[in-house]
Amino acid sequence: MKTITHFLTHKKIRTLLAVGLGVIIGIFLHYLLYRYSLPSKPFIYVAF
Amino acid sequence: MADPTSISDRGDPSYSLEKLGNAMKRFVAWLPALPVLVGIILGFGVCCMMGRVAAASFNFSHFERFFGPIQPQTNFYATASELVSHVRRKIPKDKTLVLIGGASYFRGTGQNPDEVWSRELQNLLGDKYRVVNFAIDQAGMTDFAGAAFQVLAREYPHMIYVANMAPQGNGNDGVDGGETYRYVFWDAYYKHMLYGDLVWQADVTSRQRAQLKTQSGLELHLGKFIDSFTYACDLWSYVGYRYFMTVWNDSFSGEPFRNRRSIIEGGDPNMLNHQRETRLDKEYTATMEERNKGYIQNGTYLDKDGHVLPVTDSWNNTSKQISHLFPADLHKQCLIVILHSNHYFMKSLTPIDWKRYEVMFKASEEACKKAGYPVIQVGHDFSADDYVDAGHFMASGGRKIAHQVADKIKEMGK
């Protein structure tokens, strides 16, 4: 436990969170390319 | 002193959203920019790689033929890579691959999955052959399966493509297919899976240029060009097929996320009822009679002596159009089956109309031969009971088609 807290400094947590957020955005952008190729409505259009 | 508006503000959804938005902004501002950028590139890059893996490993489970849940009509758009991958993974290269393309007549509409004609064809051809039915609703010869044929013919030393065609080539929308399935051709094209002779290339280029001038064409081509690098369509349709569907479709409103692999095509025990209902439907019968009568007026004329003759220019043009559908070196591997419609819905035809009918089918067969394709006519001797409606075949009709096609395929293999 001590090793983990030693490793996870404030700066590293920020960096990891930033990379994680970036990965999510990257996957989302990739998915958007697929969705834009389809002539169908997104779920949100149907829901509201 | 407390703000008198604070209590009502806390219950207001817009107040909560604003608070959440501010918290998010602070969180994002707190994160360093460069690692976010690295993460975006990493996430996007991994997806591109996974798309390539998905494209290469895709195969349909329990596949007999295409049906609603795995067709574009329900927002499932199988890519060219996926169609080809399915065949590569299922069919050994030392077998003679018989790929069925074309429309719902060959998909087997009117036949249940366990009695579909392609299954009978497999039984008749034996173990040396492997039959794959990629025919799909409202497709022409080059649509959908047609693109897969052009790719697979370069890989399988022995391959035959079988597709249905109406006389005069109606339903053939050109080298890249019709509007619904055109995406498969361009998917394969931009992934460099297709190649052909100079005539074929010129035809492809002219269609590409013409389509790029329209908004929908530009979207299609740009999308498929980008997809040839990102493989986004391959990855997310793979996810939709195997894990969870991410695209809404009204047909699946009860289970919108259900993966399409888990949906098995069921049988319909009421085919005979459908046949009966179709014949009793006066409006349908009248429409089909009128359509058939109108259709056979094309491509033939009556000379001054009352003989029915083909319009030579029209059939030469048809032959030229058909010859441009596939690269010339593939023509001999493409068996065109000219299907006859149900004569039950041709009761109003006069003797002259029947003569026109015969001349039209004969001229159509000659046009295909002239373009270098093997061709057979099927259905001219079928009974009304072999059809479920004006054009689709019951199981009995399907078996008859299978026999005639099997004989021709064996003859082509000699």
Short mmCIF file of C-alpha atoms in Angstrom, two decimals:
data_model
loop_
_atom_site.label_atom_id
_atom_site.label_comp_id
_atom_site.label_asym_id
_atom_site.label_seq_id
_atom_site.Cartn_x
_atom_site.Cartn_y
_atom_site.Cartn_z
CA MET A 1 0.00 0.00 0.00
CA LYS A 2 2.81 2.31 0.90
CA THR A 3 4.51 1.52 -2.43
CA ILE A 4 1.36 2.42 -4.33
CA THR A 5 0.89 5.71 -2.53
CA HIS A 6 4.57 6.43 -3.07
CA PHE A 7 4.24 5.71 -6.77
CA LEU A 8 0.97 7.56 -7.28
CA THR A 9 2.11 11.08 -6.69
CA HIS A 10 -0.23 13.95 -7.37
CA LYS A 11 1.49 14.66 -10.67
CA LYS A 12 1.27 11.05 -11.83
CA ILE A 13 -2.43 10.82 -10.97
CA ARG A 14 -3.06 13.90 -13.05
CA THR A 15 -1.09 12.45 -15.96
CA LEU A 16 -2.88 9.09 -15.78
CA LEU A 17 -6.29 10.75 -15.62
CA ALA A 18 -5.34 12.94 -18.58
CA VAL A 19 -4.23 9.95 -20.65
CA GLY A 20 -7.40 8.06 -19.65
CA LEU A 21 -9.59 10.95 -20.70
CA GLY A 22 -7.67 11.19 -23.98
CA VAL A 23 -8.14 7.49 -24.66
CA ILE A 24 -11.91 7.84 -24.12
CA ILE A 25 -12.01 10.82 -26.48
CA GLY A 26 -9.96 8.87 -29.06
CA ILE A 27 -12.34 5.88 -28.93
CA PHE A 28 -15.30 8.23 -29.18
CA LEU A 29 -13.83 9.96 -32.25
CA HIS A 30 -13.25 6.58 -33.88
CA TYR A 31 -16.84 5.59 -33.15
CA LEU A 32 -18.08 8.91 -34.58
CA LEU A 33 -16.42 8.09 -37.91
CA TYR A 34 -18.47 4.90 -38.02
CA ARG A 35 -21.67 6.67 -37.06
CA TYR A 36 -21.24 9.39 -39.64
CA SER A 37 -21.03 6.70 -42.31
CA LEU A 38 -24.50 5.40 -41.41
CA PRO A 39 -27.71 6.93 -42.68
CA SER A 40 -29.48 6.30 -39.36
CA LYS A 41 -30.54 8.44 -36.45
CA PRO A 42 -28.55 8.35 -33.21
CA PHE A 43 -30.26 6.98 -30.10
CA ILE A 44 -30.64 10.45 -28.66
CA TYR A 45 -32.82 11.56 -31.59
CA VAL A 46 -35.11 8.62 -31.02
CA ALA A 47 -35.25 9.07 -27.24
CA PHE A 48 -36.29 12.75 -27.42
CA MET B 1 -28.67 36.43 5.38
CA ALA B 2 -29.49 33.47 3.16
CA ASP B 3 -30.31 34.05 -0.44
CA PRO B 4 -34.13 33.68 -0.73
CA THR B 5 -33.76 32.07 -4.14
CA SER B 6 -31.18 29.49 -3.05
CA ILE B 7 -33.69 26.77 -1.98
CA SER B 8 -35.58 26.82 -5.27
CA ASP B 9 -32.28 27.04 -7.21
CA ARG B 10 -31.03 23.81 -5.66
CA GLY B 11 -34.09 21.97 -6.92
CA ASP B 12 -33.73 23.41 -10.39
CA PRO B 13 -32.19 20.92 -12.88
CA SER B 14 -30.48 23.71 -14.82
CA TYR B 15 -28.76 24.83 -11.58
CA SER B 16 -27.44 21.28 -11.04
CA LEU B 17 -26.30 21.02 -14.65
CA GLU B 18 -24.50 24.32 -14.39
CA LYS B 19 -22.73 23.15 -11.24
CA LEU B 20 -21.75 19.89 -12.91
CA GLY B 21 -20.54 21.77 -15.97
CA ASN B 22 -18.38 24.05 -13.87
CA ALA B 23 -16.92 21.07 -12.01
CA MET B 24 -16.10 19.38 -15.31
CA LYS B 25 -14.46 22.53 -16.63
CA ARG B 26 -12.30 22.77 -13.50
CA PHE B 27 -11.40 19.08 -13.81
CA VAL B 28 -10.39 19.37 -17.47
CA ALA B 29 -8.44 22.57 -16.81
CA TRP B 30 -6.64 20.74 -13.99
CA LEU B 31 -5.41 18.04 -16.39
CA PRO B 32 -2.20 18.57 -18.36
CA ALA B 33 -2.83 19.00 -22.12
CA LEU B 34 -0.05 16.90 -23.59
CA PRO B 35 -1.03 13.59 -21.91
CA VAL B 36 -4.64 14.15 -23.08
CA LEU B 37 -3.37 14.50 -26.63
CA VAL B 38 -1.21 11.39 -26.22
CA GLY B 39 -4.29 9.54 -24.89
CA ILE B 40 -6.40 10.62 -27.88
CA ILE B 41 -3.77 9.38 -30.33
CA LEU B 42 -3.37 6.18 -28.32
CA GLY B 43 -7.10 5.46 -28.07
CA PHE B 44 -7.74 6.26 -31.72
CA GLY B 45 -4.70 4.27 -32.88
CA VAL B 46 -5.64 1.20 -30.85
CA CYS B 47 -9.17 1.35 -32.33
CA CYS B 48 -7.71 1.50 -35.86
CA MET B 49 -5.60 -1.57 -35.14
CA MET B 50 -8.53 -3.39 -33.55
CA GLY B 51 -10.60 -2.55 -36.64
CA ARG B 52 -8.06 -4.36 -38.81
CA VAL B 53 -8.08 -7.33 -36.47
CA ALA B 54 -11.92 -7.36 -36.47
CA ALA B 55 -12.00 -7.18 -40.27
CA ALA B 56 -9.62 -10.13 -40.58
CA SER B 57 -11.30 -12.30 -37.96
CA PHE B 58 -14.97 -11.61 -38.69
CA ASN B 59 -17.30 -14.46 -39.54
CA PHE B 60 -21.03 -14.96 -39.24
CA SER B 61 -22.26 -17.61 -36.82
CA HIS B 62 -24.96 -20.11 -37.83
CA PHE B 63 -24.96 -18.48 -41.25
CA GLU B 64 -27.36 -19.81 -43.87
CA ARG B 65 -28.19 -16.59 -45.71
CA PHE B 66 -28.75 -12.90 -45.05
CA PHE B 67 -31.91 -11.89 -43.23
CA GLY B 68 -33.35 -8.77 -41.57
CA PRO B 69 -31.12 -8.33 -38.49
CA ILE B 70 -27.87 -8.65 -40.44
CA GLN B 71 -28.87 -6.51 -43.39
CA PRO B 72 -28.41 -2.77 -43.97
CA GLN B 73 -32.20 -2.37 -43.81
CA THR B 74 -31.85 -2.74 -40.01
CA ASN B 75 -28.68 -0.66 -39.85
CA PHE B 76 -26.28 -3.56 -39.86
CA TYR B 77 -23.81 -2.72 -42.59
CA ALA B 78 -21.45 -5.65 -43.15
CA THR B 79 -18.26 -4.36 -44.77
CA ALA B 80 -16.48 -5.80 -47.79
CA SER B 81 -13.66 -7.00 -45.52
CA GLU B 82 -16.15 -8.80 -43.31
CA LEU B 83 -17.89 -10.56 -46.20
CA VAL B 84 -14.57 -11.69 -47.59
CA SER B 85 -13.26 -12.67 -44.16
CA HIS B 86 -16.31 -14.87 -43.54
CA VAL B 87 -15.59 -16.85 -46.71
CA ARG B 88 -11.84 -17.01 -46.07
CA ARG B 89 -12.41 -18.44 -42.62
CA LYS B 90 -15.14 -20.90 -43.58
CA ILE B 91 -14.10 -22.20 -47.00
CA PRO B 92 -10.78 -23.97 -47.65
CA LYS B 93 -8.92 -22.79 -50.76
CA ASP B 94 -8.86 -26.27 -52.31
CA LYS B 95 -12.66 -26.35 -52.64
CA THR B 96 -14.60 -24.86 -55.51
CA LEU B 97 -16.29 -21.83 -54.03
CA VAL B 98 -19.81 -21.21 -55.32
CA LEU B 99 -20.82 -17.72 -54.22
CA ILE B 100 -24.47 -16.82 -54.70
CA GLY B 101 -25.34 -13.20 -55.26
CA GLY B 102 -28.28 -11.24 -56.57
CA ALA B 103 -31.63 -10.40 -55.09
CA SER B 104 -34.26 -11.90 -52.77
CA TYR B 105 -35.18 -14.51 -55.41
CA PHE B 106 -31.80 -16.10 -54.76
CA ARG B 107 -31.71 -15.17 -51.08
CA GLY B 108 -34.56 -17.63 -50.84
CA THR B 109 -37.49 -15.42 -49.84
CA GLY B 110 -40.45 -17.81 -49.74
CA GLN B 111 -38.28 -20.63 -48.39
CA ASN B 112 -37.48 -21.33 -44.76
CA PRO B 113 -33.82 -21.43 -43.67
CA ASP B 114 -33.78 -25.23 -43.54
CA GLU B 115 -35.22 -25.55 -47.05
CA VAL B 116 -33.41 -22.72 -48.81
CA TRP B 117 -32.35 -23.58 -52.36
CA SER B 118 -28.64 -22.95 -51.73
CA ARG B 119 -28.64 -25.78 -49.20
CA GLU B 120 -30.08 -28.10 -51.84
CA LEU B 121 -27.45 -26.83 -54.28
CA GLN B 122 -24.72 -27.79 -51.82
CA ASN B 123 -26.18 -31.29 -51.47
CA LEU B 124 -26.32 -31.72 -55.23
CA LEU B 125 -22.80 -30.45 -55.87
CA GLY B 126 -21.16 -32.54 -53.16
CA ASP B 127 -18.08 -32.09 -51.03
CA LYS B 128 -15.83 -30.77 -53.79
CA TYR B 129 -17.88 -27.56 -53.78
CA ARG B 130 -18.75 -25.08 -51.05
CA VAL B 131 -21.85 -22.93 -51.51
CA VAL B 132 -22.15 -19.54 -49.78
CA ASN B 133 -25.37 -17.56 -50.19
CA PHE B 134 -24.71 -13.81 -50.06
CA ALA B 135 -27.79 -12.84 -52.07
CA ILE B 136 -29.68 -10.02 -50.40
CA ASP B 137 -32.97 -8.18 -50.85
CA GLN B 138 -33.25 -5.91 -53.90
CA ALA B 139 -29.65 -6.43 -54.96
CA GLY B 140 -28.40 -6.45 -58.52
CA MET B 141 -25.60 -8.63 -59.87
CA THR B 142 -22.77 -6.34 -58.80
CA ASP B 143 -24.31 -5.39 -55.48
CA PHE B 144 -22.99 -6.68 -52.17
CA ALA B 145 -21.93 -10.25 -53.10
CA GLY B 146 -20.69 -8.92 -56.44
CA ALA B 147 -17.92 -6.97 -54.70
CA ALA B 148 -16.97 -10.01 -52.59
CA PHE B 149 -16.84 -12.10 -55.78
CA GLN B 150 -14.32 -9.76 -57.37
CA VAL B 151 -12.03 -10.03 -54.35
CA LEU B 152 -12.40 -13.76 -53.74
CA ALA B 153 -12.02 -14.73 -57.41
CA ARG B 154 -8.39 -13.59 -57.12
CA GLU B 155 -7.83 -15.86 -54.13
CA TYR B 156 -9.78 -19.03 -54.88
CA PRO B 157 -8.35 -20.89 -57.87
CA HIS B 158 -11.77 -22.42 -58.51
CA MET B 159 -14.67 -20.10 -57.99
CA ILE B 160 -18.06 -19.58 -59.56
CA TYR B 161 -20.33 -16.65 -58.88
CA VAL B 162 -24.03 -17.29 -59.47
CA ALA B 163 -26.40 -14.33 -59.67
CA ASN B 164 -29.93 -13.83 -60.88
CA MET B 165 -30.77 -11.31 -63.52
CA ALA B 166 -33.97 -10.02 -65.04
CA PRO B 167 -34.19 -9.93 -68.85
CA GLN B 168 -32.74 -6.69 -70.26
CA GLY B 169 -30.41 -6.57 -67.30
CA ASN B 170 -32.93 -4.67 -65.20
CA GLY B 171 -31.69 -4.29 -61.67
CA ASN B 172 -28.06 -4.07 -62.70
CA ASP B 173 -26.99 -0.71 -61.44
CA GLY B 174 -23.53 -0.67 -62.89
CA VAL B 175 -20.09 -1.62 -61.76
CA ASP B 176 -20.55 -0.42 -58.16
CA GLY B 177 -24.14 -1.60 -57.63
CA GLY B 178 -27.23 0.28 -56.51
CA GLU B 179 -27.63 2.95 -53.87
CA THR B 180 -28.24 0.70 -50.85
CA TYR B 181 -25.27 -1.62 -51.30
CA ARG B 182 -22.87 0.63 -53.17
CA TYR B 183 -20.96 1.16 -49.95
CA VAL B 184 -19.58 -2.43 -50.12
CA PHE B 185 -17.96 -1.85 -53.51
CA TRP B 186 -16.35 1.43 -52.49
CA ASP B 187 -15.27 -0.03 -49.17
CA ALA B 188 -13.38 -2.72 -51.09
CA TYR B 189 -12.14 -0.23 -53.66
CA TYR B 190 -10.55 2.19 -51.21
CA LYS B 191 -9.01 -0.72 -49.30
CA HIS B 192 -7.30 -1.75 -52.56
CA MET B 193 -9.07 -5.09 -52.62
CA LEU B 194 -10.33 -4.71 -56.19
CA TYR B 195 -8.56 -4.54 -59.50
CA GLY B 196 -9.49 -5.12 -63.11
CA ASP B 197 -8.74 -4.32 -66.73
CA LEU B 198 -8.55 -0.85 -68.26
CA VAL B 199 -12.19 -0.82 -69.38
CA TRP B 200 -13.32 -1.70 -65.87
CA GLN B 201 -11.01 0.92 -64.36
CA ALA B 202 -12.32 3.61 -66.72
CA ASP B 203 -15.88 2.73 -65.76
CA VAL B 204 -15.06 2.83 -62.05
CA THR B 205 -13.30 6.19 -62.38
CA SER B 206 -16.15 7.76 -64.34
CA ARG B 207 -18.68 6.60 -61.71
CA GLN B 208 -16.46 7.86 -58.93
CA ARG B 209 -16.20 11.30 -60.55
CA ALA B 210 -19.93 11.49 -61.16
CA GLN B 211 -20.77 10.50 -57.59
CA LEU B 212 -18.28 12.94 -56.08
CA LYS B 213 -20.36 15.76 -57.58
CA THR B 214 -23.32 14.91 -55.35
CA GLN B 215 -23.58 15.50 -51.59
CA SER B 216 -24.41 11.87 -50.76
CA GLY B 217 -21.73 10.59 -53.13
CA LEU B 218 -19.11 12.86 -51.60
CA GLU B 219 -20.05 11.64 -48.12
CA LEU B 220 -19.86 8.02 -49.23
CA HIS B 221 -16.50 8.33 -50.95
CA LEU B 222 -14.92 10.50 -48.28
CA GLY B 223 -16.23 8.17 -45.57
CA LYS B 224 -14.92 5.05 -47.26
CA PHE B 225 -11.59 6.71 -48.06
CA ILE B 226 -11.10 7.61 -44.39
CA ASP B 227 -12.35 4.19 -43.33
CA SER B 228 -9.67 2.51 -45.41
CA PHE B 229 -7.20 3.91 -42.84
CA THR B 230 -9.28 3.78 -39.67
CA TYR B 231 -11.34 0.59 -40.20
CA ALA B 232 -14.02 2.21 -38.00
CA CYS B 233 -16.92 0.50 -39.83
CA ASP B 234 -15.25 -2.88 -39.44
CA LEU B 235 -14.64 -2.49 -35.71
CA TRP B 236 -18.02 -1.12 -34.71
CA SER B 237 -20.08 -3.43 -36.87
CA TYR B 238 -18.06 -6.30 -35.37
CA VAL B 239 -18.96 -4.97 -31.91
CA GLY B 240 -22.61 -4.70 -32.95
CA TYR B 241 -22.62 -8.22 -34.29
CA ARG B 242 -20.80 -9.96 -31.46
CA TYR B 243 -21.31 -7.86 -28.33
CA PHE B 244 -23.81 -5.00 -28.35
CA MET B 245 -25.51 -2.99 -31.06
CA THR B 246 -24.87 0.72 -30.90
CA VAL B 247 -27.28 1.85 -33.60
CA TRP B 248 -30.97 2.35 -33.08
CA ASN B 249 -33.46 0.54 -35.25
CA ASP B 250 -37.23 0.60 -34.81
CA SER B 251 -37.45 -3.15 -35.45
CA PHE B 252 -35.46 -3.78 -32.28
CA SER B 253 -36.98 -1.09 -30.06
CA GLY B 254 -37.55 -3.65 -27.28
CA GLU B 255 -33.92 -4.75 -27.23
CA PRO B 256 -31.96 -1.95 -28.90
CA PHE B 257 -28.54 -3.12 -27.67
CA ARG B 258 -28.98 -6.80 -28.44
CA ASN B 259 -26.09 -8.14 -30.48
CA ARG B 260 -27.12 -9.33 -33.91
CA ARG B 261 -25.26 -12.62 -33.62
CA SER B 262 -27.73 -13.83 -31.01
CA ILE B 263 -30.66 -13.48 -33.41
CA ILE B 264 -31.33 -16.72 -35.27
CA GLU B 265 -33.63 -16.69 -38.28
CA GLY B 266 -36.79 -18.62 -37.54
CA GLY B 267 -38.94 -20.60 -39.93
CA ASP B 268 -42.35 -19.56 -41.19
CA PRO B 269 -44.90 -22.42 -41.16
CA ASN B 270 -47.42 -20.39 -43.18
CA MET B 271 -45.79 -20.23 -46.60
CA LEU B 272 -48.79 -21.93 -48.23
CA ASN B 273 -51.08 -19.36 -46.64
CA HIS B 274 -48.91 -16.56 -48.01
CA GLN B 275 -49.15 -18.15 -51.45
CA ARG B 276 -52.93 -18.36 -51.19
CA GLU B 277 -53.27 -14.81 -49.84
CA THR B 278 -51.13 -13.41 -52.63
CA ARG B 279 -53.29 -15.04 -55.28
CA LEU B 280 -56.47 -13.77 -53.61
CA ASP B 281 -55.13 -10.24 -53.37
CA LYS B 282 -56.88 -8.60 -56.33
CA GLU B 283 -54.90 -5.37 -56.16
CA TYR B 284 -51.58 -7.23 -56.12
CA THR B 285 -52.70 -9.49 -58.96
CA ALA B 286 -53.80 -6.52 -61.09
CA THR B 287 -50.52 -4.69 -60.42
CA MET B 288 -48.43 -7.72 -61.37
CA GLU B 289 -50.46 -8.42 -64.50
CA GLU B 290 -50.03 -4.82 -65.60
CA ARG B 291 -46.33 -4.80 -64.75
CA ASN B 292 -45.63 -8.04 -66.62
CA LYS B 293 -47.59 -6.90 -69.66
CA GLY B 294 -45.78 -3.56 -69.73
CA TYR B 295 -42.41 -5.13 -69.14
CA ILE B 296 -42.47 -7.42 -72.16
CA GLN B 297 -43.22 -4.55 -74.53
CA ASN B 298 -39.58 -3.47 -74.18
CA GLY B 299 -36.84 -4.67 -76.45
CA THR B 300 -39.10 -6.23 -79.07
CA TYR B 301 -41.21 -4.97 -81.99
CA LEU B 302 -43.69 -6.27 -84.54
CA ASP B 303 -42.59 -6.05 -88.15
CA LYS B 304 -44.99 -5.37 -91.02
CA ASP B 305 -45.62 -9.11 -91.43
CA GLY B 306 -46.60 -9.44 -87.79
CA HIS B 307 -43.40 -11.18 -86.67
CA VAL B 308 -41.96 -10.37 -83.27
CA LEU B 309 -38.32 -9.34 -83.49
CA PRO B 310 -35.78 -8.08 -80.97
CA VAL B 311 -34.72 -4.43 -81.12
CA THR B 312 -31.10 -5.06 -82.06
CA ASP B 313 -29.68 -1.72 -80.82
CA SER B 314 -31.39 -2.11 -77.48
CA TRP B 315 -29.99 -5.62 -76.93
CA ASN B 316 -26.53 -4.62 -78.10
CA ASN B 317 -26.66 -1.86 -75.55
CA THR B 318 -27.80 -4.31 -72.87
CA SER B 319 -24.94 -6.63 -73.76
CA LYS B 320 -22.47 -3.76 -73.51
CA GLN B 321 -23.83 -2.75 -70.10
CA ILE B 322 -23.61 -6.31 -68.82
CA SER B 323 -20.08 -6.72 -70.12
CA HIS B 324 -19.01 -3.68 -68.07
CA LEU B 325 -20.31 -5.03 -64.78
CA PHE B 326 -17.22 -7.09 -63.96
CA PRO B 327 -13.63 -7.16 -65.24
CA ALA B 328 -13.51 -9.16 -68.48
CA ASP B 329 -11.33 -11.95 -67.07
CA LEU B 330 -14.03 -12.77 -64.49
CA HIS B 331 -16.93 -13.10 -66.92
CA LYS B 332 -16.44 -16.80 -67.52
CA GLN B 333 -16.68 -17.42 -63.76
CA CYS B 334 -19.96 -15.58 -63.42
CA LEU B 335 -23.04 -17.68 -64.11
CA ILE B 336 -26.02 -15.48 -64.91
CA VAL B 337 -29.39 -17.03 -64.18
CA ILE B 338 -32.27 -15.35 -65.96
CA LEU B 339 -35.33 -16.01 -63.85
CA HIS B 340 -38.85 -16.33 -65.18
CA SER B 341 -41.67 -14.84 -63.13
CA ASN B 342 -44.81 -16.67 -62.07
CA HIS B 343 -47.03 -17.28 -65.10
CA TYR B 344 -50.04 -17.28 -62.77
CA PHE B 345 -49.82 -13.48 -62.87
CA MET B 346 -49.64 -13.34 -66.67
CA LYS B 347 -53.17 -14.46 -67.50
CA SER B 348 -53.91 -11.30 -69.46
CA LEU B 349 -51.07 -11.87 -71.92
CA THR B 350 -52.18 -12.32 -75.54
CA PRO B 351 -50.50 -14.82 -77.94
CA ILE B 352 -48.48 -11.91 -79.36
CA ASP B 353 -47.42 -10.93 -75.84
CA TRP B 354 -46.24 -14.48 -75.22
CA LYS B 355 -44.25 -14.36 -78.42
CA ARG B 356 -42.67 -11.09 -77.26
CA TYR B 357 -41.96 -12.76 -73.92
CA GLU B 358 -40.11 -15.64 -75.59
CA VAL B 359 -38.14 -13.34 -77.89
CA MET B 360 -37.19 -11.10 -74.97
CA PHE B 361 -35.79 -13.98 -72.90
CA LYS B 362 -33.96 -15.43 -75.89
CA ALA B 363 -32.45 -12.02 -76.72
CA SER B 364 -31.46 -11.57 -73.08
CA GLU B 365 -29.67 -14.91 -73.07
CA GLU B 366 -27.84 -14.00 -76.29
CA ALA B 367 -26.82 -10.62 -74.83
CA CYS B 368 -25.21 -12.36 -71.85
CA LYS B 369 -23.43 -14.88 -74.05
CA LYS B 370 -22.16 -12.09 -76.28
CA ALA B 371 -20.68 -10.40 -73.19
CA GLY B 372 -18.85 -13.62 -72.35
CA TYR B 373 -20.94 -14.91 -69.46
CA PRO B 374 -22.25 -18.44 -69.00
CA VAL B 375 -26.03 -18.15 -68.76
CA ILE B 376 -29.14 -20.23 -68.18
CA GLN B 377 -32.84 -19.51 -68.04
CA VAL B 378 -34.69 -20.90 -65.07
CA GLY B 379 -38.39 -21.02 -64.29
CA HIS B 380 -39.99 -21.21 -67.74
CA ASP B 381 -41.33 -24.71 -66.97
CA PHE B 382 -42.22 -24.09 -63.30
CA SER B 383 -45.79 -24.41 -62.07
CA ALA B 384 -47.63 -21.64 -60.23
CA ASP B 385 -47.26 -23.67 -57.02
CA ASP B 386 -43.48 -23.30 -57.21
CA TYR B 387 -43.87 -19.58 -56.45
CA VAL B 388 -44.99 -17.90 -53.26
CA ASP B 389 -45.91 -14.71 -55.12
CA ALA B 390 -45.26 -13.21 -58.55
CA GLY B 391 -41.52 -13.85 -58.47
CA HIS B 392 -40.25 -15.51 -55.29
CA PHE B 393 -39.97 -19.26 -55.07
CA MET B 394 -41.41 -21.77 -52.65
CA ALA B 395 -39.23 -24.66 -51.47
CA SER B 396 -40.32 -26.75 -54.49
CA GLY B 397 -39.26 -23.98 -56.88
CA GLY B 398 -36.01 -23.57 -54.99
CA ARG B 399 -35.22 -27.27 -55.42
CA LYS B 400 -35.85 -27.01 -59.16
CA ILE B 401 -33.53 -24.00 -59.41
CA ALA B 402 -30.87 -25.88 -57.46
CA HIS B 403 -31.00 -28.81 -59.88
CA GLN B 404 -30.67 -26.65 -62.99
CA VAL B 405 -27.93 -24.48 -61.52
CA ALA B 406 -26.02 -27.53 -60.24
CA ASP B 407 -26.08 -29.10 -63.71
CA LYS B 408 -24.74 -25.92 -65.25
CA ILE B 409 -22.02 -25.52 -62.61
CA LYS B 410 -20.86 -29.09 -63.18
CA GLU B 411 -20.80 -28.44 -66.90
CA MET B 412 -18.71 -25.28 -66.32
CA GLY B 413 -16.26 -27.29 -64.22
CA LYS B 414 -15.57 -29.77 -67.00
#
